[in-house]
Coordinates of C-alpha atoms in Angstrom, one line a residue:
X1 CA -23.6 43.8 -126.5
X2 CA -21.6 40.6 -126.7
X3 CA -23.9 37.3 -125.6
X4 CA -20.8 36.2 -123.6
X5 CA -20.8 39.3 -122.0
X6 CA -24.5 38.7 -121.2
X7 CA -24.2 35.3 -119.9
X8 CA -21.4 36.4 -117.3
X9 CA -23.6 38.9 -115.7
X10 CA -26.6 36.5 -115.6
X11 CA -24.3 33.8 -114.2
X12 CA -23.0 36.1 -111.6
X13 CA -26.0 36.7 -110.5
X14 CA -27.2 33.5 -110.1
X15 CA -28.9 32.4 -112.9
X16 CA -28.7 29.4 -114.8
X17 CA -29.2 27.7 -118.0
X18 CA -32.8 26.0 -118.0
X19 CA -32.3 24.4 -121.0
X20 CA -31.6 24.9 -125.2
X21 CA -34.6 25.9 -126.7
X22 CA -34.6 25.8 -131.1
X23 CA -33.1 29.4 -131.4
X24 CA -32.7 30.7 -127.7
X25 CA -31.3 29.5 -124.7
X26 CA -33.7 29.6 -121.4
X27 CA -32.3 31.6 -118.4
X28 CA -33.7 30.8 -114.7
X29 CA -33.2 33.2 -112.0
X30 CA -34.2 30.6 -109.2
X31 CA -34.2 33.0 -106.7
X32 CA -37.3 35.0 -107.8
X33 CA -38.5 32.0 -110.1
X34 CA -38.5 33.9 -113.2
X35 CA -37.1 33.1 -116.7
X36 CA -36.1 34.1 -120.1
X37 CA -35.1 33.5 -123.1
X38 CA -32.0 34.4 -125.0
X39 CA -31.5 34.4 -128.7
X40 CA -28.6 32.6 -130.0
X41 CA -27.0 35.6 -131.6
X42 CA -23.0 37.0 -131.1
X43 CA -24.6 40.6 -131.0
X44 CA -27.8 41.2 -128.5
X45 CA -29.3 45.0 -129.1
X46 CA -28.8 46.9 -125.6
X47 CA -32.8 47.2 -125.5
X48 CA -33.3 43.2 -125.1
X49 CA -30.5 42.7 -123.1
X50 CA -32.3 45.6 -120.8
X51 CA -35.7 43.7 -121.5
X52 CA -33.6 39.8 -120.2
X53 CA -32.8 41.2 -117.3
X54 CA -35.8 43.4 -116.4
X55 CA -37.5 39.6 -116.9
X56 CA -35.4 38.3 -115.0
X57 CA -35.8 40.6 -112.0
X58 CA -32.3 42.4 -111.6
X59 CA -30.2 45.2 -112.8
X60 CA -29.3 45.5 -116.5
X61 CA -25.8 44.8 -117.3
X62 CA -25.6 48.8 -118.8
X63 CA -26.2 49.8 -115.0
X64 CA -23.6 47.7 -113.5
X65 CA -21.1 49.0 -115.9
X66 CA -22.1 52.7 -114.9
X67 CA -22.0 51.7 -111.1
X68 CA -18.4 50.5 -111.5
X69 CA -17.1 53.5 -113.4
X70 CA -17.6 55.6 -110.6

């Protein structure tokens, strides 16, 4: 999966950028005061994107996509 692609979904589910670590970004999800952190890579493996957002508390971006094909 992309990392933009990644971001957007975070972002649209209102998290934010906590702040530039030395090779990931930290992700906030203020509503359920969790974070992560996302490597700094074009490419993310489906597994860790599962595992970011599973951290973070909501859906993963695979079963959004699945949702919205139906």
């Amino acid at each position: 999966m992309k990392r933009s692609a990644l971001l957007k979904h975070l972002r649209d589910r209102g998290c934010v950028l906590l702040r530039e670590g030395g090779r990931h970004s930290w992700w906030h999800n203020p509503t359920l005061n969790k974070r992560s952190a996302i490597p700094r890579h074009s490419e993310i493996p489906d597994i860790l994107a599962k595992e970011i957002c599973k951290d973070l508390g909501m859906e993963s971006v695979e079963h959004v996509s699945a949702s919205r094909r139906d």
